[in-house]
Amino acid sequence: DSTMFSGHWEAAQAAALKKTMFNFNDKTFTQTDFANYIASHQGKRPKMDEKMLINQLYSQFVDETAVAYEESRLDQKYPEFKALMEEYHDGILLFELTDQKVWAKAVKDTTGSKDFYEKNKSNYMWAERADASVYSCSNENVAKEVRGFLNAKKSEKDILADINKDSQLNLQVESRLFNKGDNEFVDKNWKQGVSSDIVSEKDKKIVLVSVNKIVPPGAKTYQDSKGMVTSDYQNYLEKQWLGELKKKYSVTIDKNILATIK
């Protein structure tokens, strides 16, 4: 009735209509199915003859139902499609299982991860490092002043404050523990003490390297090596899981089928 145009028609009004409207092989679609379709597709529409609207909705219902029915039978009609869907299904299943058993577990299981680290601590070692400061000086005069301050054992904070009182571009300093390969200037002056002046080919600044001490190799903390530990722990969990599966499920190979694969 006209309530369809305002979106207030209810399928219950057609509860007595249950006849078959059409079939797709073994699948039957009734007036009840169509009534439910009307109720879900009604809404504010321009006024027209109710019969014309019903015919429009019926055509849509048949088309959409036919397509949906055909989609539901794709795996029956097309073996290659069925194989592809099974491959997707198995791939998603394997992904979810692996995430549950390996990837997410390695991240969430901090107790197991830390225990793994303690048992394999020797795999997570710092190489020899340099506790150093790299002073990038804008010119030779600045470098000379910096060298004098370093010889006088002046602190880095005070050196920066004094040199950069006129301009922040006079001096930049980077101080930390350097691994070999982190900084070319530190690599060239891998010993305790202050280096000679080095001219940077990149920006022509004068560079001084002050090495406080060479730190010998040592074990990394859990936090320092957490990324590597997590990755190794994932590999460990995966091997453990695969080992359990191999014990539980025996594998047999059909040699005749195998021989047919090129």
Short mmCIF file of C-alpha atoms in Angstrom, two decimals:
data_model
loop_
_atom_site.label_atom_id
_atom_site.label_comp_id
_atom_site.label_asym_id
_atom_site.label_seq_id
_atom_site.Cartn_x
_atom_site.Cartn_y
_atom_site.Cartn_z
CA ASP A 1 0.00 0.00 0.00
CA SER A 2 1.00 3.66 -0.01
CA THR A 3 2.98 3.34 3.23
CA MET A 4 5.81 1.95 1.11
CA PHE A 5 6.48 5.46 -0.18
CA SER A 6 7.20 6.71 3.34
CA GLY A 7 9.12 3.58 4.40
CA HIS A 8 6.57 2.33 6.96
CA TRP A 9 5.21 -0.80 5.28
CA GLU A 10 5.69 -4.02 7.32
CA ALA A 11 6.20 -7.50 5.84
CA ALA A 12 3.93 -8.94 8.54
CA GLN A 13 0.99 -7.52 6.59
CA ALA A 14 1.71 -10.15 3.93
CA ALA A 15 2.18 -13.04 6.37
CA ALA A 16 -0.60 -15.04 4.72
CA LEU A 17 1.12 -14.96 1.31
CA LYS A 18 3.42 -17.99 1.14
CA LYS A 19 3.15 -19.30 -2.41
CA THR A 20 6.20 -20.14 -4.51
CA MET A 21 7.18 -17.37 -6.90
CA PHE A 22 10.08 -19.05 -8.73
CA ASN A 23 12.74 -21.75 -8.38
CA PHE A 24 16.45 -22.02 -9.11
CA ASN A 25 16.96 -25.77 -9.40
CA ASP A 26 16.47 -27.01 -5.81
CA LYS A 27 16.15 -23.50 -4.30
CA THR A 28 12.63 -22.08 -3.85
CA PHE A 29 11.73 -18.40 -3.39
CA THR A 30 8.32 -17.54 -1.98
CA GLN A 31 6.06 -14.55 -1.58
CA THR A 32 7.36 -14.29 2.00
CA ASP A 33 10.90 -13.83 0.65
CA PHE A 34 9.67 -11.10 -1.68
CA ALA A 35 7.70 -9.39 1.10
CA ASN A 36 10.84 -9.27 3.24
CA TYR A 37 12.75 -7.83 0.25
CA ILE A 38 10.12 -5.09 -0.18
CA ALA A 39 10.30 -4.21 3.50
CA SER A 40 14.10 -3.88 3.37
CA HIS A 41 14.12 -1.84 0.14
CA GLN A 42 11.29 0.61 0.78
CA GLY A 43 11.86 4.22 1.65
CA LYS A 44 11.06 7.74 0.65
CA ARG A 45 10.20 7.52 -3.04
CA PRO A 46 8.37 9.72 -5.53
CA LYS A 47 4.69 8.83 -5.66
CA MET A 48 3.73 6.40 -8.45
CA ASP A 49 1.24 3.63 -9.03
CA GLU A 50 1.75 0.95 -6.33
CA LYS A 51 1.62 -1.81 -8.92
CA MET A 52 4.39 -0.14 -10.95
CA LEU A 53 6.58 0.11 -7.84
CA ILE A 54 5.91 -3.55 -6.97
CA ASN A 55 6.92 -4.56 -10.51
CA GLN A 56 10.15 -2.56 -10.26
CA LEU A 57 11.01 -4.13 -6.90
CA TYR A 58 10.13 -7.58 -8.22
CA SER A 59 12.51 -7.19 -11.16
CA GLN A 60 15.28 -6.11 -8.77
CA PHE A 61 14.45 -9.02 -6.45
CA VAL A 62 14.69 -11.57 -9.26
CA ASP A 63 17.95 -10.10 -10.60
CA GLU A 64 19.66 -9.87 -7.21
CA THR A 65 18.43 -13.30 -6.15
CA ALA A 66 19.61 -14.85 -9.42
CA VAL A 67 23.07 -13.32 -9.06
CA ALA A 68 23.32 -14.34 -5.40
CA TYR A 69 22.24 -17.88 -6.26
CA GLU A 70 24.75 -18.10 -9.07
CA GLU A 71 27.52 -16.80 -6.80
CA SER A 72 26.66 -19.48 -4.25
CA ARG A 73 27.25 -22.17 -6.89
CA LEU A 74 30.51 -20.90 -8.37
CA ASP A 75 32.58 -23.51 -6.56
CA GLN A 76 30.28 -26.27 -7.89
CA LYS A 77 30.38 -25.07 -11.49
CA TYR A 78 34.03 -24.05 -11.73
CA PRO A 79 36.66 -26.42 -10.22
CA GLU A 80 39.46 -23.85 -10.65
CA PHE A 81 37.47 -21.27 -8.69
CA LYS A 82 36.80 -23.83 -5.95
CA ALA A 83 40.52 -24.62 -5.73
CA LEU A 84 41.35 -20.90 -5.55
CA MET A 85 38.80 -20.32 -2.75
CA GLU A 86 40.17 -23.28 -0.81
CA GLU A 87 43.67 -21.88 -1.24
CA TYR A 88 42.53 -18.50 0.12
CA HIS A 89 40.70 -20.22 2.97
CA ASP A 90 43.73 -22.31 3.92
CA GLY A 91 46.04 -19.30 3.59
CA ILE A 92 43.90 -17.18 5.92
CA LEU A 93 43.57 -20.08 8.36
CA LEU A 94 47.34 -20.59 8.37
CA PHE A 95 47.92 -16.87 8.86
CA GLU A 96 45.52 -16.72 11.83
CA LEU A 97 47.03 -19.84 13.40
CA THR A 98 50.58 -18.61 12.91
CA ASP A 99 49.65 -15.24 14.40
CA GLN A 100 48.09 -16.98 17.41
CA LYS A 101 50.89 -19.50 17.91
CA VAL A 102 53.93 -17.45 16.86
CA TRP A 103 53.79 -13.75 15.93
CA ALA A 104 51.32 -12.31 18.45
CA LYS A 105 52.42 -14.75 21.13
CA ALA A 106 56.05 -13.66 20.86
CA VAL A 107 55.00 -10.02 21.35
CA LYS A 108 52.50 -10.61 24.17
CA ASP A 109 54.37 -13.34 26.08
CA THR A 110 56.90 -11.06 27.80
CA THR A 111 57.69 -13.69 30.44
CA GLY A 112 58.57 -16.28 27.81
CA SER A 113 60.47 -13.69 25.78
CA LYS A 114 62.59 -12.62 28.77
CA ASP A 115 63.26 -16.25 29.70
CA PHE A 116 64.38 -16.90 26.11
CA TYR A 117 66.68 -13.88 26.33
CA GLU A 118 68.26 -15.11 29.59
CA LYS A 119 68.94 -18.53 28.07
CA ASN A 120 70.46 -17.03 24.92
CA LYS A 121 72.07 -13.88 26.29
CA SER A 122 75.37 -14.62 24.55
CA ASN A 123 73.64 -14.06 21.18
CA TYR A 124 72.91 -10.44 22.05
CA MET A 125 76.23 -8.71 22.54
CA TRP A 126 77.50 -5.21 21.96
CA ALA A 127 80.67 -5.02 19.91
CA GLU A 128 83.42 -2.68 21.07
CA ARG A 129 82.03 0.87 21.25
CA ALA A 130 83.42 4.36 21.66
CA ASP A 131 82.06 6.75 24.28
CA ALA A 132 82.70 9.90 22.27
CA SER A 133 81.64 13.41 21.35
CA VAL A 134 81.84 14.78 17.81
CA TYR A 135 82.33 18.57 17.61
CA SER A 136 81.41 20.15 14.25
CA CYS A 137 82.99 23.61 14.12
CA SER A 138 82.04 26.28 11.62
CA ASN A 139 85.68 27.36 11.04
CA GLU A 140 89.27 26.95 12.22
CA ASN A 141 89.02 29.67 14.89
CA VAL A 142 86.05 27.90 16.51
CA ALA A 143 87.92 24.58 16.35
CA LYS A 144 90.92 26.15 18.06
CA GLU A 145 88.72 27.47 20.87
CA VAL A 146 87.00 24.09 21.28
CA ARG A 147 90.32 22.27 21.47
CA GLY A 148 91.47 24.66 24.19
CA PHE A 149 88.30 24.07 26.19
CA LEU A 150 88.67 20.29 25.80
CA ASN A 151 92.26 20.39 27.00
CA ALA A 152 91.07 22.41 29.98
CA LYS A 153 88.48 19.67 30.71
CA LYS A 154 85.58 22.07 30.29
CA SER A 155 82.15 20.41 30.14
CA GLU A 156 80.29 20.00 26.85
CA LYS A 157 77.42 22.14 28.14
CA ASP A 158 79.77 24.99 29.01
CA ILE A 159 81.63 24.69 25.70
CA LEU A 160 78.38 24.99 23.75
CA ALA A 161 77.21 27.93 25.84
CA ASP A 162 80.50 29.80 25.35
CA ILE A 163 81.04 29.08 21.62
CA ASN A 164 77.41 29.59 20.59
CA LYS A 165 76.72 32.75 22.57
CA ASP A 166 76.76 34.74 19.32
CA SER A 167 75.37 32.12 16.93
CA GLN A 168 73.99 28.60 17.26
CA LEU A 169 75.68 27.79 13.94
CA ASN A 170 79.20 28.04 15.40
CA LEU A 171 79.20 24.58 16.97
CA GLN A 172 77.11 21.41 16.95
CA VAL A 173 77.90 18.43 19.17
CA GLU A 174 76.82 14.78 19.08
CA SER A 175 77.66 12.76 22.18
CA ARG A 176 76.83 9.06 22.66
CA LEU A 177 78.14 5.51 22.44
CA PHE A 178 79.21 4.88 18.85
CA ASN A 179 79.44 1.50 17.16
CA LYS A 180 81.95 1.12 14.38
CA GLY A 181 80.30 2.33 11.22
CA ASP A 182 78.04 4.84 12.96
CA ASN A 183 80.26 7.84 12.31
CA GLU A 184 83.17 8.14 9.87
CA PHE A 185 85.09 10.61 12.06
CA VAL A 186 84.84 8.42 15.16
CA ASP A 187 85.92 5.40 13.08
CA LYS A 188 89.09 7.24 12.03
CA ASN A 189 89.94 8.15 15.65
CA TRP A 190 89.11 4.94 17.51
CA LYS A 191 91.21 5.66 20.58
CA GLN A 192 90.94 7.65 23.77
CA GLY A 193 91.75 11.34 23.49
CA VAL A 194 91.09 14.32 21.21
CA SER A 195 91.68 13.98 17.48
CA SER A 196 93.48 16.39 15.21
CA ASP A 197 91.40 18.73 13.04
CA ILE A 198 89.40 16.94 10.34
CA VAL A 199 87.91 18.81 7.40
CA SER A 200 84.46 17.48 6.49
CA GLU A 201 84.25 17.00 2.71
CA LYS A 202 80.48 17.35 2.93
CA ASP A 203 80.16 20.85 4.40
CA LYS A 204 83.83 21.93 4.91
CA LYS A 205 83.37 22.20 8.67
CA ILE A 206 86.22 21.42 11.02
CA VAL A 207 85.50 18.29 13.08
CA LEU A 208 87.06 17.31 16.41
CA VAL A 209 86.46 13.90 17.96
CA SER A 210 86.87 13.53 21.71
CA VAL A 211 86.86 9.88 22.80
CA ASN A 212 86.27 9.55 26.54
CA LYS A 213 86.84 5.80 26.56
CA ILE A 214 86.61 2.64 24.46
CA VAL A 215 83.90 0.40 25.90
CA PRO A 216 84.75 -3.32 25.61
CA PRO A 217 82.25 -5.86 24.22
CA GLY A 218 79.42 -6.76 26.58
CA ALA A 219 75.94 -8.25 26.80
CA LYS A 220 73.02 -6.10 25.70
CA THR A 221 70.14 -5.61 28.12
CA TYR A 222 66.76 -7.13 27.30
CA GLN A 223 65.44 -3.68 26.31
CA ASP A 224 68.44 -2.99 24.06
CA SER A 225 67.96 -6.26 22.18
CA LYS A 226 64.16 -6.56 22.38
CA GLY A 227 63.60 -6.38 18.60
CA MET A 228 66.11 -9.15 17.87
CA VAL A 229 64.91 -11.22 20.84
CA THR A 230 61.29 -11.01 19.63
CA SER A 231 62.29 -12.10 16.12
CA ASP A 232 64.39 -15.01 17.42
CA TYR A 233 61.67 -15.99 19.88
CA GLN A 234 59.17 -16.12 17.01
CA ASN A 235 61.47 -18.48 15.10
CA TYR A 236 61.85 -20.60 18.23
CA LEU A 237 58.06 -20.77 18.76
CA GLU A 238 57.50 -21.68 15.12
CA LYS A 239 60.03 -24.54 15.22
CA GLN A 240 58.50 -25.75 18.48
CA TRP A 241 54.99 -25.64 17.01
CA LEU A 242 56.03 -27.47 13.81
CA GLY A 243 57.78 -30.11 15.92
CA GLU A 244 54.58 -30.71 17.88
CA LEU A 245 52.58 -30.99 14.66
CA LYS A 246 55.01 -33.52 13.17
CA LYS A 247 54.79 -35.65 16.30
CA LYS A 248 50.99 -35.52 16.30
CA TYR A 249 50.31 -35.96 12.59
CA SER A 250 52.15 -38.46 10.42
CA VAL A 251 52.91 -37.39 6.86
CA THR A 252 52.61 -39.81 3.94
CA ILE A 253 53.57 -39.10 0.34
CA ASP A 254 51.68 -40.65 -2.56
CA LYS A 255 54.60 -41.44 -4.87
CA ASN A 256 52.29 -42.13 -7.82
CA ILE A 257 50.65 -38.71 -7.58
CA LEU A 258 54.02 -37.08 -6.96
CA ALA A 259 55.38 -38.64 -10.15
CA THR A 260 52.67 -36.93 -12.22
CA ILE A 261 53.79 -33.44 -11.17
CA LYS A 262 56.16 -31.87 -13.64
#
